[in-house]
Amino acid sequence: MKKTFHLSRGGDDARDEVRKEIELHLELRAREFEAQGMSPEAARKAALDAFGDRGAIESEVKGMRVTTVRERNRRDWFSELRLDLRVAVRGLLRSPGFTIVALLTLALGIGANTAIFSVLRSVLLRPLPYPDADRLVQLWTDHRPRGRAEPEWLTPPDFADWRSGNRTFTDMAAYQGWGPDLTGSGDPASLDGATVTGNYFNVLGAAPALGRLITMADDDAGAEPVVLLSDALWRTRFGADPAILGRAIALNGEPWTVIGVLPASFRPPLESSPQLFRAMRRPADSGCGRGCIVLRGIGRMKPGVTLQQAQADLGAIAERQAAEFPRTNDKVGVWLVPLHQQITGTSRAALLALTGAVAFVLLIACVNLANLLLVRGAGRGREFGVRAALGAGRGRLLRQLLTESTLLAVVGGGLGLLLGATGSRILATLVPPSIRSIQDIRVDLPVLVFTAGVTLLSGLLFGLLPALHAARVDLMSTLKSGGRGGSGQDGALRNGLVVAELAFAVVLLVGAGLLLRSFLLMQQVELGFRSQGVVTTAVFFPRARYQEPPRAVAAIDAVLTRLRANPEVRAAEATDVLPMSAGDQDVTAIPVGMPARNDAPGSIWYRSVTPGYLQLMQMRLVSGRHFTPEDREGSAPVGIVNQEAAQRLWPGVNPIGRVLATSDDPKDPRLTVVGVVAAARHDGPNQPFKLELFMPLGQFPSRAVNLVIEPSRDAPAATAAFRRAIQEVDPLVPASAVEPIEQLVGGAVALPRLYALLVGIFAGAALLLAVLGVYGVMAHAVAQRQREFGVRLALGAAPSGILRLLLWQGGKMVLLGTGIGLIAAFGAGQLLGALLFGVGAFDLPTFTIVPIVLAGMALLASWLPARRAMRVDPLVAIREE
Amino acid sequence: MAGSDLYTGSLDLIILKALSWGPLHGYAVGRFIRTSTADALSVQEGALYPALHRLERKGFLQEEWGLTDSNREAKFYQLTPTGRKQLKSELARWHRYAQVMTAALGAGRPQAAV
């Protein structure tokens, strides 16, 4: 038998083979009959008869053949894969330097992407943990036409109107904070709770873990006082005892019946995590009228309703309210924010910027690897030539090379996943708590799928181009030239990749530069209050033992007196709200005797302070006087406003001696302005000034205050002083942690610093990779042209001429890459918008320094190998070939 | 089905035997069966092909493409090492079976039950 080459690729080939096999049989059989003397026609017929049912047999055999071929092809594919993998592993082990660099680059690139994506997914992509969460919106009132930039809470009558008058919402719920003192169950404790309308849990779609939820029936004015516990409070305070249901607990000294426990999985959409909930127990429009902005609202839109429709619907109600109650409601609109955006809004820009940054780093890493592989491929030209000569087709070589790059990517991706999981845990701690209290940040299935996708994509990205390039082997020339290869086209491709790398690096460096400048500018902002040299601690005198507020004030005074008597303490004061911390509250502000104005601010943020607090905090008095110890309970109520409030409430008028009312009700506090202080950045350097009102603690008491002291020597001694003073006044009051003011101030810029730091790290990595890319290409070019330089030098060329030649080659890439990068960076800078402070997307210093640094480093990277070219010994170089 | 007058497995056994001297294409295998049995087993010739392909799928045969005497490309079948083993064990089994059957059918009248 003489063998022939035959390849069955698939089903059609297989069926054709069967048909031919049977046809051959019939022909040979007919020839046999003809030899016995039959006519060709009769012989053919006899052959067919002897064969049997040709159609049935042929189709049966075809079916079997197709399966056989398919199975064999699959077996072949896998055995080829095994072979390719073996070759790839051996090849990678032979060049450990390349392999380690490639794996590390990939692991870092993929790890960073995994970590950032795990946060991005949890914060921006995963729906909130409520049924049909996309229909939930936060309800705000819009006071922008009245000159207030921020969205505002709702008044109870407005909420009632919205709820009963709308046609686009399934239902609306309202809630507000509640801070009851729990007594009689262990140590007295001040709890963090929420007061909600009866339909609150219904709107969110929650179910109880135990007992029942709060319902509309609990919301009536005369309803029994009932509370619902969070899982955490139930476990920590009541030992997870199911018998708590139906029992009464003492809150603010009154009995409240526990009706249920929420599941641990329930996360209310609030900044804090309330430990317990109570119903409002009053008609929504009683006790607190229009202009009394106390409620937060949340609504569930009907299915199919868009935000615009809901906005228009409620907007019409707001217009009717404005016409009917012009004094409180004129120019007050509706401001709806999808709940998801409400919760994640502030993190969005930063996360997208970080995602962009890590994607760029990975892109640069891939380009760098592609370059390394190109160089490697050029070095292996002879190997491929030999393999091609032995019969490996182009597809086969391509597959071998792609197997190698995919293997690298998969191992690198595996390492990256480990790094990413760790990175994700670290990043999670940096996400604002308002988001973390609702969404867990973790590496889940979609993140794994993302990592796998990124890994394979990277493998293709850095593997395909070099593989296509290397597999295009010119047999004869490669074998003849000893595999040196390195055509001009080769070089152009590598140069192009380096230009791309440089451009990406410029974009990242500019981004990092802009964020760094924002952070530095933020640090230079005049805060308007003392930002160093004092320490603070919170102290709280529980209502259970300090029913009368003045008793708490007396206790605070007693603590302060003890502190001041301590030689470790230079000064000691107290305030109920510290700058740069939560818990700020505002109240309606009516400047008595001023004409009503549309742009008049509706409210003012208020703090109770001890008389020396403003001086201790170095807040500058602009006019009038400071508080004195005579501004105490019983004397005429007084207040000090900041300049912002003075200008907005009393434009063009001296506010000293003017009266400020907190409502139309003459029974509510009215106070006389005695001083004006310079405005301070109470919420942080990048936040606008607020209207602020300071009041004497003696006249407006508080049970929870922050003590502020200036230590004589150092903070640790002051800490001991705090502890002792509080102990002496009330041994049952716990001392909280002592926090230096520097820490509070630092906390406000912590996020901008973090963004600048992270993007800075990524940009640094990008810079390093890009410069390495330049170095690699130049070093390779020098090695390739060794002989050429040798000849030139031998012919009398000046070494400096060769240096200039090579530097120009590198310089062209740097110029092109930097130019393209700067244009792209200008576009990318616009996207950073919300994260920038004090700088525009086009910041001249950033756009000047970045190209200089990058170009400098890239030229250095070209100079190092170029210098070597100058020192080439012509004799050695020429003899080498 | 064609070939139903053959004992089960006997067609497979004859095919394996036909290939024991070297690769053959389908027609040649069929001719071997016809001549070696003197046409006594009136097999429908087409039944050979499902059997050949089944044996190939079982791994007893492997294909080999080559040219016939008249220079036509044809699929040749060849015993694999497993196929050779199978032939050996099937032959042994057949001989045992034939002996037993021959003995049984050549025996005298059964004794009366005790």
Short mmCIF file of N, CA and C in Angstrom, two decimals, chain A residues 744-870:
data_model
loop_
_atom_site.label_atom_id
_atom_site.label_comp_id
_atom_site.label_asym_id
_atom_site.label_seq_id
_atom_site.Cartn_x
_atom_site.Cartn_y
_atom_site.Cartn_z
N LEU A 744 -8.53 65.51 63.45
CA LEU A 744 -9.82 65.91 62.87
C LEU A 744 -9.61 66.64 61.54
N VAL A 745 -8.66 67.57 61.54
CA VAL A 745 -8.39 68.35 60.34
C VAL A 745 -7.86 67.43 59.25
N GLY A 746 -6.96 66.52 59.64
CA GLY A 746 -6.40 65.58 58.67
C GLY A 746 -7.48 64.71 58.07
N GLY A 747 -8.47 64.31 58.90
CA GLY A 747 -9.55 63.45 58.43
C GLY A 747 -10.32 64.08 57.28
N ALA A 748 -10.46 65.41 57.33
CA ALA A 748 -11.25 66.08 56.30
C ALA A 748 -10.56 66.03 54.95
N VAL A 749 -9.22 65.97 54.94
CA VAL A 749 -8.53 65.89 53.66
C VAL A 749 -8.01 64.48 53.39
N ALA A 750 -8.48 63.53 54.22
CA ALA A 750 -7.98 62.16 54.09
C ALA A 750 -8.30 61.60 52.71
N LEU A 751 -9.53 61.82 52.25
CA LEU A 751 -9.90 61.24 50.95
C LEU A 751 -9.13 61.88 49.79
N PRO A 752 -9.10 63.22 49.71
CA PRO A 752 -8.28 63.81 48.64
C PRO A 752 -6.82 63.33 48.69
N ARG A 753 -6.29 63.18 49.92
CA ARG A 753 -4.90 62.72 50.03
C ARG A 753 -4.80 61.30 49.50
N LEU A 754 -5.80 60.47 49.85
CA LEU A 754 -5.80 59.08 49.41
C LEU A 754 -5.85 58.99 47.88
N TYR A 755 -6.77 59.80 47.26
CA TYR A 755 -6.88 59.75 45.80
C TYR A 755 -5.54 60.15 45.16
N ALA A 756 -4.95 61.24 45.69
CA ALA A 756 -3.69 61.72 45.12
C ALA A 756 -2.63 60.63 45.29
N LEU A 757 -2.63 59.98 46.46
CA LEU A 757 -1.63 58.96 46.74
C LEU A 757 -1.79 57.76 45.80
N LEU A 758 -3.03 57.25 45.69
CA LEU A 758 -3.26 56.06 44.85
C LEU A 758 -2.93 56.35 43.39
N VAL A 759 -3.50 57.45 42.88
CA VAL A 759 -3.23 57.77 41.47
C VAL A 759 -1.74 58.04 41.31
N GLY A 760 -1.10 58.64 42.33
CA GLY A 760 0.33 58.89 42.28
C GLY A 760 1.12 57.59 42.17
N ILE A 761 0.72 56.58 42.96
CA ILE A 761 1.40 55.28 42.91
C ILE A 761 1.25 54.68 41.51
N PHE A 762 0.01 54.73 41.00
CA PHE A 762 -0.21 54.16 39.67
C PHE A 762 0.60 54.91 38.62
N ALA A 763 0.63 56.25 38.75
CA ALA A 763 1.36 57.05 37.78
C ALA A 763 2.86 56.74 37.86
N GLY A 764 3.35 56.55 39.09
CA GLY A 764 4.76 56.20 39.27
C GLY A 764 5.07 54.89 38.57
N ALA A 765 4.18 53.91 38.76
CA ALA A 765 4.37 52.61 38.10
C ALA A 765 4.38 52.79 36.59
N ALA A 766 3.45 53.63 36.11
CA ALA A 766 3.36 53.87 34.66
C ALA A 766 4.64 54.50 34.15
N LEU A 767 5.15 55.48 34.91
CA LEU A 767 6.38 56.17 34.50
C LEU A 767 7.53 55.17 34.41
N LEU A 768 7.64 54.35 35.45
CA LEU A 768 8.72 53.36 35.50
C LEU A 768 8.62 52.42 34.31
N LEU A 769 7.41 51.91 34.06
CA LEU A 769 7.22 50.95 32.97
C LEU A 769 7.56 51.60 31.62
N ALA A 770 7.09 52.85 31.44
CA ALA A 770 7.31 53.51 30.16
C ALA A 770 8.80 53.75 29.94
N VAL A 771 9.49 54.18 31.01
CA VAL A 771 10.92 54.44 30.88
C VAL A 771 11.66 53.14 30.61
N LEU A 772 11.25 52.06 31.28
CA LEU A 772 11.84 50.75 31.01
C LEU A 772 11.62 50.36 29.55
N GLY A 773 10.42 50.70 29.04
CA GLY A 773 10.12 50.39 27.65
C GLY A 773 11.08 51.10 26.71
N VAL A 774 11.31 52.40 26.98
CA VAL A 774 12.25 53.16 26.15
C VAL A 774 13.63 52.53 26.22
N TYR A 775 14.03 52.21 27.45
CA TYR A 775 15.36 51.62 27.63
C TYR A 775 15.48 50.31 26.84
N GLY A 776 14.44 49.48 26.96
CA GLY A 776 14.48 48.17 26.29
C GLY A 776 14.64 48.33 24.79
N VAL A 777 13.84 49.22 24.21
CA VAL A 777 13.88 49.40 22.76
C VAL A 777 15.24 49.94 22.32
N MET A 778 15.76 50.91 23.08
CA MET A 778 17.04 51.50 22.71
C MET A 778 18.17 50.48 22.85
N ALA A 779 18.14 49.74 23.96
CA ALA A 779 19.19 48.74 24.18
C ALA A 779 19.17 47.71 23.05
N HIS A 780 17.96 47.33 22.66
CA HIS A 780 17.84 46.34 21.60
C HIS A 780 18.37 46.91 20.28
N ALA A 781 17.99 48.17 20.01
CA ALA A 781 18.43 48.80 18.75
C ALA A 781 19.95 48.85 18.70
N VAL A 782 20.56 49.21 19.85
CA VAL A 782 22.01 49.30 19.90
C VAL A 782 22.64 47.93 19.64
N ALA A 783 22.08 46.90 20.29
CA ALA A 783 22.63 45.56 20.12
C ALA A 783 22.52 45.12 18.66
N GLN A 784 21.37 45.44 18.03
CA GLN A 784 21.13 45.05 16.65
C GLN A 784 22.12 45.70 15.69
N ARG A 785 22.43 46.97 16.01
CA ARG A 785 23.21 47.74 15.05
C ARG A 785 24.68 47.80 15.43
N GLN A 786 25.09 46.94 16.35
CA GLN A 786 26.46 46.87 16.82
C GLN A 786 27.45 46.89 15.65
N ARG A 787 27.15 46.02 14.70
CA ARG A 787 28.06 45.85 13.57
C ARG A 787 28.12 47.11 12.73
N GLU A 788 26.90 47.68 12.48
CA GLU A 788 26.82 48.91 11.69
C GLU A 788 27.67 50.01 12.33
N PHE A 789 27.55 50.14 13.67
CA PHE A 789 28.30 51.17 14.37
C PHE A 789 29.79 50.90 14.28
N GLY A 790 30.12 49.61 14.37
CA GLY A 790 31.52 49.24 14.24
C GLY A 790 32.09 49.70 12.91
N VAL A 791 31.31 49.44 11.85
CA VAL A 791 31.76 49.83 10.52
C VAL A 791 31.91 51.35 10.43
N ARG A 792 30.89 52.04 10.94
CA ARG A 792 30.92 53.51 10.89
C ARG A 792 32.16 54.05 11.61
N LEU A 793 32.39 53.49 12.82
CA LEU A 793 33.54 53.97 13.59
C LEU A 793 34.83 53.67 12.85
N ALA A 794 34.86 52.46 12.24
CA ALA A 794 36.07 52.08 11.52
C ALA A 794 36.31 53.01 10.34
N LEU A 795 35.19 53.49 9.76
CA LEU A 795 35.32 54.39 8.61
C LEU A 795 35.56 55.83 9.05
N GLY A 796 35.68 56.03 10.36
CA GLY A 796 36.08 57.35 10.83
C GLY A 796 34.95 58.21 11.37
N ALA A 797 33.75 57.62 11.57
CA ALA A 797 32.66 58.41 12.14
C ALA A 797 33.01 58.78 13.57
N ALA A 798 32.57 60.00 13.99
CA ALA A 798 32.84 60.44 15.36
C ALA A 798 31.86 59.73 16.30
N PRO A 799 32.35 59.25 17.45
CA PRO A 799 31.44 58.59 18.41
C PRO A 799 30.28 59.51 18.80
N SER A 800 30.56 60.83 18.87
CA SER A 800 29.48 61.73 19.28
C SER A 800 28.37 61.74 18.22
N GLY A 801 28.74 61.52 16.96
CA GLY A 801 27.74 61.48 15.90
C GLY A 801 26.79 60.31 16.09
N ILE A 802 27.37 59.16 16.50
CA ILE A 802 26.54 57.98 16.73
C ILE A 802 25.62 58.22 17.92
N LEU A 803 26.16 58.87 18.95
CA LEU A 803 25.36 59.18 20.14
C LEU A 803 24.17 60.06 19.73
N ARG A 804 24.48 61.07 18.89
CA ARG A 804 23.43 62.00 18.47
C ARG A 804 22.36 61.25 17.68
N LEU A 805 22.81 60.36 16.82
CA LEU A 805 21.89 59.57 16.00
C LEU A 805 20.91 58.79 16.87
N LEU A 806 21.49 58.12 17.87
CA LEU A 806 20.64 57.29 18.73
C LEU A 806 19.73 58.14 19.61
N LEU A 807 20.27 59.23 20.14
CA LEU A 807 19.45 60.10 21.00
C LEU A 807 18.29 60.67 20.20
N TRP A 808 18.54 60.98 18.94
CA TRP A 808 17.48 61.52 18.10
C TRP A 808 16.40 60.46 17.89
N GLN A 809 16.86 59.19 17.73
CA GLN A 809 15.89 58.11 17.56
C GLN A 809 15.00 58.02 18.80
N GLY A 810 15.61 58.05 20.00
CA GLY A 810 14.84 58.01 21.25
C GLY A 810 14.02 59.28 21.41
N GLY A 811 14.64 60.42 21.07
CA GLY A 811 13.97 61.71 21.24
C GLY A 811 12.69 61.81 20.43
N LYS A 812 12.71 61.24 19.23
CA LYS A 812 11.52 61.29 18.38
C LYS A 812 10.35 60.60 19.08
N MET A 813 10.65 59.41 19.65
CA MET A 813 9.60 58.67 20.35
C MET A 813 9.07 59.47 21.52
N VAL A 814 10.01 60.06 22.30
CA VAL A 814 9.61 60.80 23.50
C VAL A 814 8.74 61.99 23.12
N LEU A 815 9.15 62.71 22.08
CA LEU A 815 8.39 63.89 21.65
C LEU A 815 6.97 63.51 21.24
N LEU A 816 6.92 62.47 20.40
CA LEU A 816 5.63 62.04 19.87
C LEU A 816 4.72 61.55 21.01
N GLY A 817 5.29 60.67 21.85
CA GLY A 817 4.50 60.10 22.95
C GLY A 817 4.02 61.17 23.91
N THR A 818 4.91 62.10 24.27
CA THR A 818 4.53 63.15 25.20
C THR A 818 3.47 64.05 24.59
N GLY A 819 3.64 64.37 23.31
CA GLY A 819 2.67 65.24 22.64
C GLY A 819 1.28 64.63 22.63
N ILE A 820 1.21 63.37 22.19
CA ILE A 820 -0.09 62.69 22.14
C ILE A 820 -0.67 62.60 23.55
N GLY A 821 0.21 62.27 24.51
CA GLY A 821 -0.23 62.12 25.89
C GLY A 821 -0.80 63.41 26.46
N LEU A 822 -0.16 64.53 26.16
CA LEU A 822 -0.64 65.80 26.71
C LEU A 822 -2.03 66.14 26.17
N ILE A 823 -2.25 65.85 24.89
CA ILE A 823 -3.57 66.12 24.32
C ILE A 823 -4.62 65.24 25.01
N ALA A 824 -4.28 63.95 25.15
CA ALA A 824 -5.22 63.03 25.80
C ALA A 824 -5.44 63.44 27.25
N ALA A 825 -4.36 63.89 27.93
CA ALA A 825 -4.46 64.26 29.34
C ALA A 825 -5.41 65.43 29.53
N PHE A 826 -5.42 66.32 28.53
CA PHE A 826 -6.32 67.46 28.64
C PHE A 826 -7.77 66.98 28.69
N GLY A 827 -8.07 65.97 27.85
CA GLY A 827 -9.42 65.39 27.87
C GLY A 827 -9.68 64.68 29.18
N ALA A 828 -8.70 63.88 29.63
CA ALA A 828 -8.88 63.11 30.86
C ALA A 828 -9.06 64.03 32.07
N GLY A 829 -8.36 65.17 32.05
CA GLY A 829 -8.45 66.11 33.16
C GLY A 829 -9.88 66.60 33.37
N GLN A 830 -10.62 66.79 32.25
CA GLN A 830 -12.02 67.24 32.37
C GLN A 830 -12.83 66.23 33.18
N LEU A 831 -12.50 64.94 33.01
CA LEU A 831 -13.26 63.89 33.70
C LEU A 831 -13.01 63.93 35.21
N LEU A 832 -11.85 64.48 35.61
CA LEU A 832 -11.52 64.52 37.03
C LEU A 832 -12.31 65.62 37.75
N GLY A 833 -12.82 66.56 36.95
CA GLY A 833 -13.53 67.75 37.44
C GLY A 833 -13.89 67.79 38.92
N ALA A 834 -14.78 66.87 39.32
CA ALA A 834 -15.33 66.94 40.67
C ALA A 834 -14.26 66.72 41.74
N LEU A 835 -13.16 66.10 41.38
CA LEU A 835 -12.13 65.78 42.38
C LEU A 835 -11.11 66.89 42.52
N LEU A 836 -11.16 67.83 41.59
CA LEU A 836 -10.15 68.88 41.60
C LEU A 836 -10.56 70.01 42.53
N PHE A 837 -9.58 70.68 43.12
CA PHE A 837 -9.85 71.78 44.02
C PHE A 837 -8.82 72.86 43.73
N GLY A 838 -9.30 74.01 43.26
CA GLY A 838 -8.40 75.13 43.06
C GLY A 838 -7.58 75.05 41.78
N VAL A 839 -7.68 73.95 41.04
CA VAL A 839 -6.98 73.88 39.75
C VAL A 839 -7.99 73.47 38.69
N GLY A 840 -7.76 73.94 37.47
CA GLY A 840 -8.61 73.54 36.36
C GLY A 840 -8.05 72.29 35.72
N ALA A 841 -8.76 71.77 34.71
CA ALA A 841 -8.27 70.58 34.01
C ALA A 841 -6.96 70.91 33.30
N PHE A 842 -6.82 72.21 32.89
CA PHE A 842 -5.54 72.60 32.31
C PHE A 842 -4.78 73.44 33.34
N ASP A 843 -3.88 72.78 34.04
CA ASP A 843 -3.11 73.45 35.08
C ASP A 843 -1.69 73.60 34.55
N LEU A 844 -1.28 74.85 34.31
CA LEU A 844 -0.01 75.08 33.63
C LEU A 844 1.17 74.39 34.33
N PRO A 845 1.35 74.57 35.66
CA PRO A 845 2.49 73.90 36.30
C PRO A 845 2.51 72.39 36.05
N THR A 846 1.34 71.73 36.18
CA THR A 846 1.29 70.29 35.95
C THR A 846 1.66 69.96 34.52
N PHE A 847 1.06 70.72 33.58
CA PHE A 847 1.30 70.43 32.17
C PHE A 847 2.71 70.81 31.74
N THR A 848 3.45 71.56 32.58
CA THR A 848 4.84 71.87 32.26
C THR A 848 5.76 70.84 32.88
N ILE A 849 5.52 70.54 34.17
CA ILE A 849 6.46 69.68 34.90
C ILE A 849 6.41 68.25 34.37
N VAL A 850 5.19 67.74 34.12
CA VAL A 850 5.07 66.35 33.70
C VAL A 850 5.89 66.04 32.44
N PRO A 851 5.73 66.82 31.36
CA PRO A 851 6.54 66.49 30.18
C PRO A 851 8.03 66.61 30.43
N ILE A 852 8.43 67.58 31.26
CA ILE A 852 9.87 67.74 31.53
C ILE A 852 10.41 66.51 32.26
N VAL A 853 9.70 66.09 33.31
CA VAL A 853 10.15 64.91 34.07
C VAL A 853 10.19 63.69 33.17
N LEU A 854 9.10 63.47 32.43
CA LEU A 854 9.01 62.27 31.60
C LEU A 854 10.08 62.29 30.51
N ALA A 855 10.19 63.44 29.82
CA ALA A 855 11.15 63.52 28.74
C ALA A 855 12.56 63.33 29.28
N GLY A 856 12.84 63.94 30.44
CA GLY A 856 14.16 63.80 31.04
C GLY A 856 14.49 62.35 31.31
N MET A 857 13.55 61.65 31.95
CA MET A 857 13.82 60.25 32.30
C MET A 857 13.92 59.39 31.07
N ALA A 858 13.07 59.68 30.06
CA ALA A 858 13.10 58.87 28.85
C ALA A 858 14.40 59.09 28.08
N LEU A 859 14.88 60.35 28.08
CA LEU A 859 16.14 60.61 27.38
C LEU A 859 17.30 59.94 28.10
N LEU A 860 17.24 59.95 29.42
CA LEU A 860 18.27 59.25 30.20
C LEU A 860 18.27 57.77 29.82
N ALA A 861 17.03 57.21 29.68
CA ALA A 861 16.91 55.80 29.32
C ALA A 861 17.43 55.53 27.93
N SER A 862 17.40 56.52 27.03
CA SER A 862 17.99 56.30 25.70
C SER A 862 19.50 56.53 25.73
N TRP A 863 19.93 57.43 26.64
CA TRP A 863 21.34 57.79 26.66
C TRP A 863 22.21 56.63 27.15
N LEU A 864 21.69 55.89 28.14
CA LEU A 864 22.50 54.81 28.72
C LEU A 864 22.92 53.78 27.67
N PRO A 865 21.98 53.23 26.89
CA PRO A 865 22.43 52.28 25.86
C PRO A 865 23.20 52.97 24.73
N ALA A 866 22.86 54.24 24.42
CA ALA A 866 23.53 54.94 23.33
C ALA A 866 25.01 55.13 23.65
N ARG A 867 25.29 55.39 24.94
CA ARG A 867 26.67 55.60 25.35
C ARG A 867 27.49 54.34 25.09
N ARG A 868 26.80 53.19 25.29
CA ARG A 868 27.50 51.93 25.05
C ARG A 868 27.86 51.80 23.57
N ALA A 869 26.97 52.29 22.71
CA ALA A 869 27.21 52.17 21.27
C ALA A 869 28.47 52.93 20.87
N MET A 870 28.71 54.05 21.58
CA MET A 870 29.90 54.86 21.27
C MET A 870 31.19 54.11 21.55
#
